[in-house]
Amino acid sequence: MTKPLSHSHNTTVSGPRNLITDVAGLRVGNAQDEHIKTGVTTILCDRETTAAVQVLGGAPGARETDLLEPHNTVQSVNAIVLSGGSAFGLDSASGVQAYLRERKIGFEAAGHHIPIVPSAILFDMHNGGNKDWGRYPPYRELGYLAAENAAEDFELGSYGAGAGALVAGFKGGLGSASHRPPNGMTMGALVAVNAVGSVTVGDTKHFWAAPFEQDNEFGGIGYPSPMPANATDLRIKFRDNGTALPPAANTTIGTIATDAVLTKAQAKRLAIAAHDGYSRAIWPAHTPFDGDLIFALATGASGIEPSVEDFIDLCAAAASTMARAVARGVYHAAPRENDLSSCWSLSGE
């Protein structure tokens, strides 16, 4: 394996795309239904990729997460799926599996290819879309289409799993960011932001994630000065308009990825650290009505096994990169017909 470069505390920069696909070995595809206001995002792993997961929300919805625990046998995955649709959206992974199986990609057992596709869902059933889809929901086909669309470049905001997302005060969305420290490793984050809480300070447009922003990637307006008196007031989705909060009607789901060589246990620790990005960017996070979850992927493409000190920096970067991705998801949200909330870009200060 390649040895890591000498340790440095120099300021880091984003990758050329500022997307999770700056991590070599990953492609991302989106598919959405504008009428239903929902969608699917899939990450395809083009090489053997170590994976783990950490769930900290009180109302999670997921598939194939137990196998990601470090003590269990399967070491790598073929794809990760983020989907809208609440429990219905778990079917999206079946579409991605079908796409991979057709191409003979997956865990080989007794002459069969079994794609390993963990997935997580968010609740976007109450967002102005028409959910009268008939006998079967569209998620399996959306999953297949998202896999077909997988590429190094993809849309942010109201696309894929972010198509129907909402946060307190604004539309949510699909966000991504990347981070390239001088130690030769690359970090990337992808997240569908549908939190019960707020991503902005008080009733302003200033993102909680502002200290980590790079190159004005979500508006460049920093923190308000002075801080408003209501900066720490809780802003809860739907509370202001008197609508009762539906149980489990939220959730922020994401993936943190690196090209470093990690064990499953290290990937698990990276997923845990990335949850600090939620806490840095969303107030409050990890509530009983969020199913907050983060997958971790390590493609190993850099060939670098991080030292103890470099791994500490990698975990810190997981949090900051995820925080930036959260803000970018809301920043890039675009207006659609029958929206229940306004877009950040169209709202006043």
Coordinates of C-alpha atoms in Angstrom, one line a residue:
M1 CA 0.0 0.0 0.0
T2 CA 1.1 3.6 -0.6
K3 CA 2.3 5.4 2.5
P4 CA 0.4 8.6 3.4
L5 CA 2.1 11.9 2.6
S6 CA 3.5 13.9 5.5
H7 CA 1.0 15.3 7.9
S8 CA -0.1 18.9 7.4
H9 CA -2.6 21.3 8.9
N10 CA -2.9 23.5 5.7
T11 CA -6.3 24.6 4.6
T12 CA -8.1 22.0 2.5
V13 CA -10.0 22.5 -0.7
S14 CA -12.8 20.8 -2.5
G15 CA -12.3 18.4 -5.4
P16 CA -12.9 19.5 -9.0
R17 CA -16.6 18.7 -9.0
N18 CA -17.3 19.4 -5.3
L19 CA -19.3 16.2 -5.4
I20 CA -19.0 12.8 -3.7
T21 CA -17.9 11.5 -7.1
D22 CA -14.5 13.2 -6.6
V23 CA -13.9 10.0 -4.6
A24 CA -12.5 7.6 -7.3
G25 CA -14.7 4.6 -7.8
L26 CA -18.1 6.1 -7.3
R27 CA -20.9 7.2 -9.6
V28 CA -24.2 8.8 -8.7
G29 CA -27.6 8.7 -10.5
N30 CA -30.9 10.4 -9.8
A31 CA -34.5 9.7 -10.9
Q32 CA -37.6 11.5 -9.7
D33 CA -41.3 11.8 -10.4
E34 CA -42.4 15.5 -10.4
H35 CA -46.1 14.6 -10.1
I36 CA -45.6 12.5 -6.9
K37 CA -42.8 14.8 -5.7
T38 CA -40.4 12.0 -4.8
G39 CA -37.3 10.3 -6.1
V40 CA -34.3 8.0 -5.7
T41 CA -30.6 8.6 -5.6
T42 CA -28.2 5.7 -6.0
I43 CA -24.4 5.5 -5.6
L44 CA -22.8 2.8 -7.7
C45 CA -19.5 1.4 -6.5
D46 CA -17.2 0.6 -9.5
R47 CA -14.7 -1.3 -7.4
E48 CA -14.8 -3.3 -4.2
T49 CA -15.9 -0.9 -1.5
T50 CA -15.8 -1.3 2.2
A51 CA -19.0 -0.1 3.9
A52 CA -20.5 0.6 7.3
V53 CA -23.5 2.5 8.7
Q54 CA -24.5 4.5 11.8
V55 CA -28.1 5.3 12.7
L56 CA -28.8 8.1 15.3
G57 CA -32.3 9.2 14.4
G58 CA -35.3 7.8 16.4
A59 CA -37.4 6.8 13.4
P60 CA -35.1 5.1 10.8
G61 CA -36.2 3.1 7.7
A62 CA -33.5 1.0 6.1
R63 CA -32.6 -2.2 4.3
E64 CA -29.5 -4.5 4.5
T65 CA -27.9 -2.5 7.3
D66 CA -27.2 -5.3 9.7
L67 CA -24.7 -6.9 7.3
L68 CA -22.6 -3.6 7.5
E69 CA -21.7 -4.1 11.1
P70 CA -18.0 -4.8 11.5
H71 CA -18.5 -8.2 13.1
N72 CA -20.6 -9.5 10.2
T73 CA -19.2 -11.4 7.1
V74 CA -19.9 -9.2 4.0
Q75 CA -17.1 -6.7 3.7
S76 CA -18.1 -4.7 0.6
V77 CA -21.2 -3.4 -1.2
N78 CA -22.1 -2.8 -4.8
A79 CA -24.4 0.3 -4.3
I80 CA -26.1 2.5 -1.8
V81 CA -29.6 3.8 -2.3
L82 CA -31.2 6.9 -0.8
S83 CA -35.0 7.2 -1.5
G84 CA -38.1 9.1 -0.7
G85 CA -41.4 7.4 -0.1
S86 CA -41.1 6.3 3.5
A87 CA -41.3 2.5 3.8
F88 CA -42.6 2.3 0.2
G89 CA -39.2 3.7 -0.9
L90 CA -37.3 0.6 0.3
D91 CA -38.4 -1.1 -2.9
S92 CA -36.0 1.2 -4.8
A93 CA -33.1 -1.0 -3.9
S94 CA -34.8 -3.9 -5.8
G95 CA -34.6 -1.8 -8.9
V96 CA -30.9 -1.2 -8.4
Q97 CA -30.3 -4.9 -7.7
A98 CA -32.0 -5.7 -11.0
Y99 CA -29.8 -3.3 -12.9
L100 CA -26.6 -4.8 -11.3
R101 CA -27.7 -8.4 -11.7
E102 CA -28.3 -7.9 -15.4
R103 CA -24.6 -6.9 -15.6
K104 CA -23.5 -9.9 -13.4
I105 CA -22.4 -7.6 -10.6
G106 CA -22.7 -8.8 -7.0
F107 CA -21.6 -11.2 -4.3
E108 CA -21.0 -14.6 -6.0
A109 CA -22.6 -17.6 -4.3
A110 CA -23.4 -21.0 -5.9
G111 CA -23.0 -19.6 -9.4
H112 CA -25.3 -16.6 -8.7
H113 CA -24.6 -12.9 -8.6
I114 CA -26.3 -11.3 -5.6
P115 CA -25.9 -7.5 -5.5
I116 CA -25.4 -6.0 -2.1
V117 CA -27.4 -2.8 -2.0
P118 CA -28.1 -1.3 1.5
S119 CA -30.7 1.5 1.4
A120 CA -32.4 4.1 3.5
I121 CA -35.6 6.2 3.1
L122 CA -37.0 9.5 4.1
F123 CA -40.6 10.6 4.6
D124 CA -41.8 12.8 1.8
M125 CA -45.5 11.8 1.8
H126 CA -46.7 15.2 2.9
N127 CA -45.3 17.6 0.4
G128 CA -48.0 18.6 -2.1
G129 CA -47.4 15.7 -4.4
N130 CA -50.1 13.2 -5.6
K131 CA -49.4 9.9 -3.8
D132 CA -52.3 8.1 -5.4
W133 CA -50.0 5.9 -7.5
G134 CA -52.3 2.8 -7.7
R135 CA -51.5 -0.7 -6.5
Y136 CA -47.7 -0.5 -6.6
P137 CA -45.5 2.5 -5.8
P138 CA -43.0 3.6 -8.5
Y139 CA -39.8 3.1 -6.4
R140 CA -38.5 -0.1 -8.0
E141 CA -38.5 1.5 -11.5
L142 CA -37.1 4.8 -10.1
G143 CA -34.3 2.8 -8.5
Y144 CA -33.5 1.1 -11.8
L145 CA -33.6 4.4 -13.7
A146 CA -31.3 6.1 -11.1
A147 CA -28.8 3.3 -11.6
E148 CA -29.0 3.8 -15.4
N149 CA -28.4 7.5 -14.9
A150 CA -25.3 7.0 -12.7
A151 CA -22.4 9.3 -13.7
E152 CA -19.6 11.4 -12.2
D153 CA -21.7 14.5 -12.6
F154 CA -25.3 14.8 -11.2
E155 CA -27.8 17.4 -10.2
L156 CA -28.3 18.8 -6.7
G157 CA -31.3 20.2 -5.0
S158 CA -34.8 19.0 -6.1
Y159 CA -33.6 15.9 -7.7
G160 CA -33.4 12.2 -6.8
A161 CA -34.1 11.5 -3.1
G162 CA -34.2 15.3 -2.5
A163 CA -37.1 15.9 -5.0
G164 CA -39.8 16.0 -2.3
A165 CA -37.7 16.9 0.8
L166 CA -38.6 19.7 3.2
V167 CA -37.0 21.3 6.3
A168 CA -38.3 23.8 8.7
G169 CA -39.0 27.0 6.8
F170 CA -37.7 25.9 3.4
K171 CA -37.6 23.1 0.8
G172 CA -34.9 20.5 1.5
G173 CA -33.0 18.8 -1.2
L174 CA -30.1 16.6 -2.3
G175 CA -26.7 18.0 -1.4
S176 CA -23.1 16.9 -2.0
A177 CA -19.6 18.2 -1.3
S178 CA -16.0 17.1 -1.4
H179 CA -12.8 17.7 0.4
R180 CA -9.1 17.2 -0.5
P181 CA -6.6 17.7 2.3
P182 CA -2.9 17.8 1.5
N183 CA -2.4 14.2 2.8
G184 CA -3.5 12.7 -0.6
M185 CA -6.9 11.3 0.4
T186 CA -10.3 12.6 -0.8
M187 CA -13.5 12.9 1.2
G188 CA -17.0 13.2 -0.3
A189 CA -20.5 13.5 1.1
L190 CA -24.0 13.0 -0.3
V191 CA -27.1 13.7 1.6
A192 CA -30.9 14.0 1.2
V193 CA -32.0 16.7 3.6
N194 CA -35.5 16.3 5.0
A195 CA -35.0 17.3 8.6
V196 CA -37.6 18.2 11.2
G197 CA -35.3 21.0 12.2
S198 CA -33.8 24.1 10.5
V199 CA -30.6 24.5 8.6
T200 CA -30.5 28.3 9.1
V201 CA -30.0 30.5 12.1
G202 CA -33.2 31.7 13.6
D203 CA -35.5 33.3 11.0
T204 CA -32.6 34.3 8.7
K205 CA -31.1 32.8 5.6
H206 CA -27.7 32.3 7.2
F207 CA -26.7 28.6 7.2
W208 CA -25.6 27.0 10.4
A209 CA -22.9 25.3 8.3
A210 CA -21.4 28.7 7.4
P211 CA -18.0 28.3 9.1
F212 CA -17.1 25.3 6.8
E213 CA -18.2 26.9 3.5
Q214 CA -15.7 26.8 0.6
D215 CA -15.8 29.2 -2.3
N216 CA -19.2 30.6 -1.6
E217 CA -20.7 27.2 -2.4
F218 CA -24.0 28.0 -0.6
G219 CA -24.3 31.8 -0.9
G220 CA -21.2 33.0 0.9
I221 CA -23.2 35.1 3.4
G222 CA -21.6 33.6 6.6
Y223 CA -23.2 34.0 10.0
P224 CA -25.4 37.0 10.8
S225 CA -23.8 39.8 12.8
P226 CA -24.9 40.3 15.4
M227 CA -26.6 37.0 16.0
P228 CA -30.4 37.4 16.1
A229 CA -32.1 37.1 19.5
N230 CA -34.0 34.0 18.2
A231 CA -30.9 32.2 16.9
T232 CA -31.4 29.3 19.3
D233 CA -35.2 29.2 19.1
L234 CA -36.3 25.8 17.8
R235 CA -37.8 25.9 14.4
I236 CA -39.7 22.7 13.8
K237 CA -41.2 21.7 10.4
F238 CA -44.9 22.5 10.1
R239 CA -45.1 23.8 13.7
D240 CA -45.4 27.5 12.6
N241 CA -48.5 26.9 10.5
G242 CA -50.2 24.8 13.2
T243 CA -50.0 21.5 11.3
A244 CA -49.6 18.5 13.6
L245 CA -46.3 16.8 13.1
P246 CA -46.8 13.4 11.5
P247 CA -44.8 10.7 13.3
A248 CA -41.5 9.8 11.5
A249 CA -42.3 12.4 8.8
N250 CA -38.8 13.6 8.3
T251 CA -35.2 12.2 8.2
T252 CA -31.9 13.2 6.8
I253 CA -30.1 10.3 5.1
G254 CA -26.6 10.4 3.6
T255 CA -23.3 8.8 2.7
I256 CA -19.8 9.8 3.6
A257 CA -17.1 8.4 1.3
T258 CA -13.3 8.3 1.0
D259 CA -10.7 6.8 -1.3
A260 CA -8.6 5.8 1.8
V261 CA -8.1 2.1 2.6
L262 CA -10.2 1.5 5.7
T263 CA -11.4 -1.6 7.6
K264 CA -15.1 -2.0 8.3
A265 CA -14.5 -0.8 11.9
Q266 CA -12.8 2.4 10.7
A267 CA -15.6 3.0 8.2
K268 CA -18.1 2.6 11.1
R269 CA -16.1 5.3 13.0
L270 CA -16.2 7.5 10.0
A271 CA -20.0 7.2 9.8
I272 CA -20.2 8.1 13.4
A273 CA -18.0 11.2 13.0
A274 CA -20.0 12.3 9.9
H275 CA -23.1 12.6 12.1
D276 CA -21.4 15.6 13.7
G277 CA -21.9 17.2 10.3
Y278 CA -25.7 16.9 10.8
S279 CA -25.4 18.5 14.2
R280 CA -23.3 21.3 12.8
A281 CA -25.8 22.0 10.0
I282 CA -29.2 21.2 11.4
W283 CA -30.9 22.4 14.6
P284 CA -32.1 20.2 16.1
A285 CA -30.8 16.9 14.6
H286 CA -31.3 13.3 15.6
T287 CA -34.8 13.8 17.0
P288 CA -37.3 11.1 17.8
F289 CA -39.1 12.1 14.6
D290 CA -36.0 11.9 12.3
G291 CA -34.5 8.6 11.0
D292 CA -31.1 10.2 10.6
L293 CA -28.6 7.7 9.1
I294 CA -25.2 7.8 7.4
F295 CA -23.6 5.1 5.3
A296 CA -19.8 5.2 5.0
L297 CA -17.9 4.0 2.0
A298 CA -14.1 3.4 1.5
T299 CA -13.1 2.7 -2.1
G300 CA -9.4 2.3 -1.3
A301 CA -8.6 3.9 -4.6
S302 CA -5.8 6.1 -3.2
G303 CA -4.0 3.1 -1.8
I304 CA -3.4 5.1 1.4
E305 CA -3.8 3.5 4.8
P306 CA -4.2 6.5 7.1
S307 CA -2.0 6.9 10.2
V308 CA -3.7 7.5 13.5
E309 CA -3.2 11.2 13.2
D310 CA -4.5 11.3 9.6
F311 CA -7.5 9.2 10.6
I312 CA -8.4 11.8 13.2
D313 CA -8.3 14.5 10.4
L314 CA -10.3 12.2 8.2
C315 CA -13.1 12.0 10.8
A316 CA -13.1 15.8 11.3
A317 CA -13.3 16.2 7.5
A318 CA -16.3 13.8 7.5
A319 CA -18.2 16.2 9.8
S320 CA -17.3 19.4 7.9
T321 CA -17.9 17.9 4.5
M322 CA -21.3 16.5 5.5
A323 CA -22.3 19.9 7.0
R324 CA -21.4 21.6 3.7
A325 CA -23.4 19.0 1.8
V326 CA -26.5 19.6 4.0
A327 CA -26.4 23.4 3.3
R328 CA -25.8 22.8 -0.5
G329 CA -28.9 20.5 -0.7
V330 CA -31.2 23.3 0.6
Y331 CA -29.3 26.0 -1.3
H332 CA -29.9 24.3 -4.6
A333 CA -33.6 23.4 -4.1
A334 CA -35.7 24.7 -7.0
P335 CA -39.4 25.6 -7.2
R336 CA -41.9 23.0 -8.3
E337 CA -45.7 23.0 -8.8
N338 CA -47.8 22.6 -5.5
D339 CA -44.8 23.2 -3.3
L340 CA -45.7 23.5 0.4
S341 CA -42.5 25.5 1.3
S342 CA -40.5 28.1 -0.5
C343 CA -37.0 27.6 -1.8
W344 CA -34.1 29.2 0.0
S345 CA -33.0 31.0 -3.2
L346 CA -36.4 32.7 -3.5
S347 CA -37.0 33.7 0.1
G348 CA -36.2 37.1 1.6
E349 CA -33.8 37.7 4.4

